[in-house]
Short mmCIF file of C-alpha atoms in Angstrom, two decimals:
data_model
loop_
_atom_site.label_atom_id
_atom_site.label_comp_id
_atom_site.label_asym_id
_atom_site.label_seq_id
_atom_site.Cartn_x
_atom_site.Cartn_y
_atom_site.Cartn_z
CA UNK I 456 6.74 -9.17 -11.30
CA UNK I 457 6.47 -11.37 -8.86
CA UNK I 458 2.61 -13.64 -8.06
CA UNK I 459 1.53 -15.69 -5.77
CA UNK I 460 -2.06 -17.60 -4.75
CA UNK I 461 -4.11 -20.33 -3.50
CA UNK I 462 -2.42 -21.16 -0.21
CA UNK I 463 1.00 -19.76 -0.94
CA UNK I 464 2.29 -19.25 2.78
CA UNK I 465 6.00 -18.13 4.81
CA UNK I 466 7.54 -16.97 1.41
CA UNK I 467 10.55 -14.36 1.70
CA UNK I 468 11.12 -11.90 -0.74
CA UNK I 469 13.95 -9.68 -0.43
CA UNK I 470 16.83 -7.83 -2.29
CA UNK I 471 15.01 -8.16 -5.36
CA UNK I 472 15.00 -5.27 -8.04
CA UNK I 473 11.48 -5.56 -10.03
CA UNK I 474 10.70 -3.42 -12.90
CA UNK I 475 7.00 -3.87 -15.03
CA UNK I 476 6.08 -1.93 -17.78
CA UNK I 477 2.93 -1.87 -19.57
CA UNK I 478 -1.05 -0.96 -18.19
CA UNK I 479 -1.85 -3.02 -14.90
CA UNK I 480 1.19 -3.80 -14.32
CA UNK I 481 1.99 -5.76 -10.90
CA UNK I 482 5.40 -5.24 -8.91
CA UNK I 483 4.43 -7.77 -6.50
CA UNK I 484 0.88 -9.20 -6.16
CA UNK I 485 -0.58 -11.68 -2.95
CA UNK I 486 -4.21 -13.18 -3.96
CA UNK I 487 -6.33 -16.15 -2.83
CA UNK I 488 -5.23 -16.81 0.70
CA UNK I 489 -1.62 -16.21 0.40
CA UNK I 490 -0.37 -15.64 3.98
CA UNK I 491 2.43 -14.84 6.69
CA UNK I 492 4.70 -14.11 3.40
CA UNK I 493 7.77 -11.19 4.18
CA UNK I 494 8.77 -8.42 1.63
CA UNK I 495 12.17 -6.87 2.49
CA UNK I 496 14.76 -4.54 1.23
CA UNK I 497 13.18 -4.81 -2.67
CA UNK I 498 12.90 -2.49 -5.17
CA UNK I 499 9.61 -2.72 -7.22
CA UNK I 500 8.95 -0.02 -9.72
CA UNK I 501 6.27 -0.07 -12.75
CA UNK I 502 5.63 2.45 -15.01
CA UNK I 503 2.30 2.69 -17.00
CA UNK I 504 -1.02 3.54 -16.27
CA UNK I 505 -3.27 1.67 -13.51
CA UNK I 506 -0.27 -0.24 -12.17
CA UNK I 507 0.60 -1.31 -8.52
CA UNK I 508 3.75 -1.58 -6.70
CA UNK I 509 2.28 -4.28 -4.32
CA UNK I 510 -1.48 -5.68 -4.48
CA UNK I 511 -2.54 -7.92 -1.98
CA UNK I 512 -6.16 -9.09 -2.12
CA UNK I 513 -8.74 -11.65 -1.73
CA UNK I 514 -8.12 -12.65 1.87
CA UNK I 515 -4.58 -12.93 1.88
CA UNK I 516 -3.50 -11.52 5.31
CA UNK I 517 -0.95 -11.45 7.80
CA UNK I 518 1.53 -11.12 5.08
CA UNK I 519 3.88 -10.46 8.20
CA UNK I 520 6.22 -7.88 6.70
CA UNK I 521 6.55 -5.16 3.89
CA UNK I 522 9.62 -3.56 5.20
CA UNK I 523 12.73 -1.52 3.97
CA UNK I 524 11.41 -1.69 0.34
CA UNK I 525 11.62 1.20 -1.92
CA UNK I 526 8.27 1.33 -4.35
CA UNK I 527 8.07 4.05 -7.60
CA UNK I 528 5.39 4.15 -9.87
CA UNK I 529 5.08 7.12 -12.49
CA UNK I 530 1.76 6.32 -14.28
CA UNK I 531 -1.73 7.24 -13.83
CA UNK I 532 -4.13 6.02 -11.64
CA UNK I 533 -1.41 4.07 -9.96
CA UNK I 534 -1.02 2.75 -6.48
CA UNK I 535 2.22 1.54 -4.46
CA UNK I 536 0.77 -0.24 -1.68
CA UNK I 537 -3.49 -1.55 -2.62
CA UNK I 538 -4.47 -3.96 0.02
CA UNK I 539 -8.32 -5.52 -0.58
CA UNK I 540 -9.72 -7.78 1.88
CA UNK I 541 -6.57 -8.03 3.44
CA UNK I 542 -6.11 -8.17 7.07
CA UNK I 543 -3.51 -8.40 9.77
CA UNK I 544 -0.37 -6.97 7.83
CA UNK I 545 2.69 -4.38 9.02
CA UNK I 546 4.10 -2.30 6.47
CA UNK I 547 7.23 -0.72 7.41
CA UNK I 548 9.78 1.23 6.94
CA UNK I 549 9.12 1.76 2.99
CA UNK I 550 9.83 4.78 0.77
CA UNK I 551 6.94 5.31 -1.66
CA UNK I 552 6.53 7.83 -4.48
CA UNK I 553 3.79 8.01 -6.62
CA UNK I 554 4.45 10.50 -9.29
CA UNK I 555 2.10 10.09 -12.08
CA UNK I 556 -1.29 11.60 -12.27
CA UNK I 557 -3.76 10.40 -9.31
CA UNK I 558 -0.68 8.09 -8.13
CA UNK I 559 -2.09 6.55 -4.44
CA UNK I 560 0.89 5.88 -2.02
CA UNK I 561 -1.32 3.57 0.07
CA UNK I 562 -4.76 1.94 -0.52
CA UNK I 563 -6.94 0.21 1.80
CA UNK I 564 -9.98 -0.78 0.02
CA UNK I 565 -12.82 -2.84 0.96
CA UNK I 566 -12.76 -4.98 4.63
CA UNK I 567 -8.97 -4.44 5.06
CA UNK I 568 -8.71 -4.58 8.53
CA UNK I 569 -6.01 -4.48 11.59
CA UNK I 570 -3.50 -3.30 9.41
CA UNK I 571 -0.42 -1.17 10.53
CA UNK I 572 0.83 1.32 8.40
CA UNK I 573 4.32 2.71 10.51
CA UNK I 574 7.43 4.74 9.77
CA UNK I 575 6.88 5.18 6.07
CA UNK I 576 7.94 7.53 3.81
CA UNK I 577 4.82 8.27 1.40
CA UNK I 578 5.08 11.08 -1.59
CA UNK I 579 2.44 10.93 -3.68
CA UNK I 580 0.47 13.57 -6.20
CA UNK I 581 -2.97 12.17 -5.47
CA UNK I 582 -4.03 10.80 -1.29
CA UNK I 583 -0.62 9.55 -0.19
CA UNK I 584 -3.18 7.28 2.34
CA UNK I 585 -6.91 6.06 1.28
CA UNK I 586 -9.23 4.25 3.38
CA UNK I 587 -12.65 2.83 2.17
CA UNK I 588 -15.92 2.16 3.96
CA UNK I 589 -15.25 -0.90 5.99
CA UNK I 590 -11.51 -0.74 6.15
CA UNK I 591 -11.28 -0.47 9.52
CA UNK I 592 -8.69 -1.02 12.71
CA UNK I 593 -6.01 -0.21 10.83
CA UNK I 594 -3.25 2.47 12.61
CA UNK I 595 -1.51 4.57 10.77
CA UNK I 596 1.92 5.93 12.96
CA UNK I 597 4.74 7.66 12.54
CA UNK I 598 5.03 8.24 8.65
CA UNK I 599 5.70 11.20 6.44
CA UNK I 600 3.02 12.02 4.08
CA UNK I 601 3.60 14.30 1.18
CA UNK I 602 1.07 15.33 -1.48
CA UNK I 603 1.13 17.53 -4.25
CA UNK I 604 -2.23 17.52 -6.17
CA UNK I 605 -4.70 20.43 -5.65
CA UNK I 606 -7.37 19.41 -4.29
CA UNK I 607 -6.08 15.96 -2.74
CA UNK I 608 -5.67 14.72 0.68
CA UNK I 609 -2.69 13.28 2.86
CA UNK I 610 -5.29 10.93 4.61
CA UNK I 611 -8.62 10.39 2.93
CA UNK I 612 -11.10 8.01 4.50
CA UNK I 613 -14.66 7.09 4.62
CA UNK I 614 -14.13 4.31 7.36
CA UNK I 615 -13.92 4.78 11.22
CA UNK I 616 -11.67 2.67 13.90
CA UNK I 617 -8.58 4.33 12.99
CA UNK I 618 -5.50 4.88 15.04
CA UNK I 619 -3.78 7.71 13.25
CA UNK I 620 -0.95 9.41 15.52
CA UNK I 621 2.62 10.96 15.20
CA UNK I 622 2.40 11.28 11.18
CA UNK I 623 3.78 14.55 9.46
CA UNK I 624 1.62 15.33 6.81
CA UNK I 625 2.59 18.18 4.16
CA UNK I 626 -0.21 19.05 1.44
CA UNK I 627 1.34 21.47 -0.74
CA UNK I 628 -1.88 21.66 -3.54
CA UNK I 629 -4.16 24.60 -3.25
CA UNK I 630 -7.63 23.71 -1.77
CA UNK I 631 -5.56 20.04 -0.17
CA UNK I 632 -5.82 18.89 2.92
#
């Protein structure tokens, strides 16, 4: 897929088609203070086990746009969008399906804060939206959450500060939420 760290800034990424195969796979992955960078209109898909769609981590923040891009990943354990200690970034307008076992749709994980999460499309058979202890700030609007696992959740969180308003969540598993 595509990387990129230590500093890299105002990169635009669009109208790509990116396909990884093989366990921990990246699509797309932001680390080490990579910042105000713009994914549009790309197709990322991977397909093994533990793989992510888009992983952006390490304080790289106010990655200014993750819009119109469509993100697949079929294997386990998988996430499409995994931010971690990422701040500050809008993600948009994306269709992402997670269809292998415990596939996350979205991920915030660890002091990911002041995020917006708006008008997505999110199907997913584990939590199509996971928030850890101190990911907080972030609002979650107008998105269609669909989740198919029993026993799974369309918005799990252990954090507080949330905005979370006009979504449409379906949980079709028994005992979901």
């Amino acid at each position: 897929g595509i990387y990129t760290r230590d500093l890299s800034f105002q990169n635009i990424i669009s109208n790509n088609s990116i396909t990884t195969f093989g366990t921990g796979g990246f699509g797309v992955h932001f680390i080490s203070s990579s910042y105000e960078n713009v994914l549009i209109n790309n197709t990322i898909v991977t397909s093994e086990d533990t793989a992510y769609g888009i992983y952006i981590s390490d304080t790289s923040c106010n990655t200014t746009g993750i819009i119109n891009n469509t993100i697949t990943t079929s294997g386990a354990n998988s996430y499409g969008v995994h931010l971690l200690n990422s701040d500050l970034n809008n993600i948009n307008n994306n269709n992402i399906i997670c269809s292998g076992n415990d596939g996350n749709g979205v991920y915030f994980a660890s002091s990911s804060k002041r995020n917006v999460l708006n008008n997505n499309i999110i199907n997913s058979t584990s939590s199509a939206i996971v928030s850890e202890a101190m990911a907080v700030s972030n609002t979650i609007s107008n998105n269609t959450l669909s989740v198919s696992k029993n026993g799974d959740y369309g918005f799990y969180s252990t954090s507080n500060h949330y905005q979370i308003d006009n979504n449409q969540i379906t949980s079709s598993g028994n005992n979901s939420y």
